[in-house]
mmCIF file of C-alpha atoms in Angstrom:
data_model
loop_
_atom_site.group_PDB
_atom_site.id
_atom_site.type_symbol
_atom_site.label_atom_id
_atom_site.label_comp_id
_atom_site.label_asym_id
_atom_site.label_seq_id
_atom_site.Cartn_x
_atom_site.Cartn_y
_atom_site.Cartn_z
ATOM 1 C CA UNK E 108 36.679 -67.415 148.752
ATOM 2 C CA UNK E 109 33.286 -68.763 149.912
ATOM 3 C CA UNK E 110 31.108 -70.769 147.535
ATOM 4 C CA UNK E 111 27.320 -70.880 147.541
ATOM 5 C CA UNK E 112 25.063 -73.636 146.204
ATOM 6 C CA UNK E 113 21.493 -72.746 145.317
ATOM 7 C CA UNK E 114 19.130 -75.704 145.398
ATOM 8 C CA UNK E 115 15.585 -76.052 144.064
ATOM 9 C CA UNK E 116 15.921 -73.236 141.529
ATOM 10 C CA UNK E 117 13.141 -73.533 138.975
ATOM 11 C CA UNK E 118 14.010 -74.201 135.341
ATOM 12 C CA UNK E 119 12.303 -70.926 134.390
ATOM 13 C CA UNK E 120 14.425 -68.915 136.811
ATOM 14 C CA UNK E 121 17.618 -70.618 135.661
ATOM 15 C CA UNK E 122 16.726 -69.965 132.031
ATOM 16 C CA UNK E 123 15.951 -66.301 132.817
ATOM 17 C CA UNK E 124 19.322 -65.957 134.572
ATOM 18 C CA UNK E 125 21.107 -67.392 131.537
ATOM 19 C CA UNK E 126 19.285 -64.971 129.215
ATOM 20 C CA UNK E 127 20.037 -62.013 131.491
ATOM 21 C CA UNK E 128 23.708 -63.027 131.702
ATOM 22 C CA UNK E 129 23.937 -63.262 127.907
ATOM 23 C CA UNK E 130 22.390 -59.800 127.591
ATOM 24 C CA UNK E 131 25.106 -58.446 129.879
ATOM 25 C CA UNK E 132 27.850 -60.417 128.121
ATOM 26 C CA UNK E 133 28.912 -62.516 131.089
ATOM 27 C CA UNK E 134 28.542 -65.992 132.531
ATOM 28 C CA UNK E 135 25.491 -67.067 134.508
ATOM 29 C CA UNK E 136 27.688 -67.343 137.602
ATOM 30 C CA UNK E 137 29.005 -63.787 137.132
ATOM 31 C CA UNK E 138 25.436 -62.563 136.656
ATOM 32 C CA UNK E 139 24.338 -64.198 139.917
ATOM 33 C CA UNK E 140 27.305 -62.628 141.731
ATOM 34 C CA UNK E 141 26.319 -59.214 140.372
ATOM 35 C CA UNK E 142 22.681 -59.668 141.422
ATOM 36 C CA UNK E 143 23.672 -60.740 144.940
ATOM 37 C CA UNK E 144 26.196 -57.915 145.271
ATOM 38 C CA UNK E 145 23.612 -55.325 144.229
ATOM 39 C CA UNK E 146 21.051 -56.781 146.640
ATOM 40 C CA UNK E 147 23.221 -56.764 149.752
ATOM 41 C CA UNK E 148 25.534 -53.821 149.013
ATOM 42 C CA UNK E 149 23.432 -51.131 147.345
ATOM 43 C CA UNK E 150 25.312 -48.229 145.749
ATOM 44 C CA UNK E 151 23.420 -45.662 147.848
ATOM 45 C CA UNK E 152 24.618 -47.153 151.139
ATOM 46 C CA UNK E 153 26.291 -44.837 153.627
ATOM 47 C CA UNK E 154 30.059 -45.006 153.466
ATOM 48 C CA UNK E 155 31.606 -43.930 156.757
ATOM 49 C CA UNK E 156 34.736 -42.323 155.301
ATOM 50 C CA UNK E 157 32.741 -40.304 152.792
ATOM 51 C CA UNK E 158 30.259 -39.228 155.480
ATOM 52 C CA UNK E 159 33.044 -38.063 157.820
ATOM 53 C CA UNK E 160 34.773 -36.222 154.995
ATOM 54 C CA UNK E 161 31.546 -34.434 154.028
ATOM 55 C CA UNK E 162 30.892 -33.556 157.673
ATOM 56 C CA UNK E 163 34.342 -32.001 158.102
ATOM 57 C CA UNK E 164 33.972 -30.023 154.847
ATOM 58 C CA UNK E 165 30.561 -28.776 156.010
ATOM 59 C CA UNK E 166 32.132 -27.673 159.311
ATOM 60 C CA UNK E 167 34.863 -25.831 157.376
ATOM 61 C CA UNK E 168 37.753 -27.935 158.686
ATOM 62 C CA UNK E 169 40.992 -28.011 156.717
ATOM 63 C CA UNK E 170 44.118 -30.150 156.743
ATOM 64 C CA UNK E 171 45.770 -27.435 158.838
ATOM 65 C CA UNK E 172 43.118 -27.953 161.533
ATOM 66 C CA UNK E 173 43.844 -31.668 161.650
ATOM 67 C CA UNK E 174 47.603 -31.059 161.740
ATOM 68 C CA UNK E 175 47.131 -28.705 164.709
ATOM 69 C CA UNK E 176 45.057 -31.333 166.518
ATOM 70 C CA UNK E 177 47.703 -33.973 165.827
ATOM 71 C CA UNK E 178 50.461 -31.737 167.205
ATOM 72 C CA UNK E 179 48.462 -30.941 170.357
ATOM 73 C CA UNK E 180 47.499 -34.588 170.971
ATOM 74 C CA UNK E 181 49.034 -36.308 173.987
ATOM 75 C CA UNK E 182 51.198 -39.073 172.507
ATOM 76 C CA UNK E 183 52.147 -40.603 175.852
ATOM 77 C CA UNK E 184 51.426 -44.322 175.994
ATOM 78 C CA UNK E 185 48.508 -45.267 178.207
ATOM 79 C CA UNK E 186 49.277 -46.921 181.532
ATOM 80 C CA UNK E 187 48.160 -50.548 181.487
ATOM 81 C CA UNK E 188 45.225 -51.338 183.748
ATOM 82 C CA UNK E 189 45.952 -53.312 186.889
ATOM 83 C CA UNK E 190 43.485 -55.874 188.240
ATOM 84 C CA UNK E 191 45.236 -56.343 191.570
#
């Protein structure tokens, strides 16, 4: 797992992080991980699987529709491309 070193952090910021971590009942390191996670992976981000699922529900598709598509799909292996 990657490690990150933060240099030149002010004493005030470090102290505030320690207080915030104590308020949340976790270590300063765990608090920093949580802050970074929230900053780069917000909860309201678009999740592709959820978006596709919602789109298919909106279109009225069912599992039976997908099973029919799977049965009708050509399962023949593709012919490899030749560069000759």
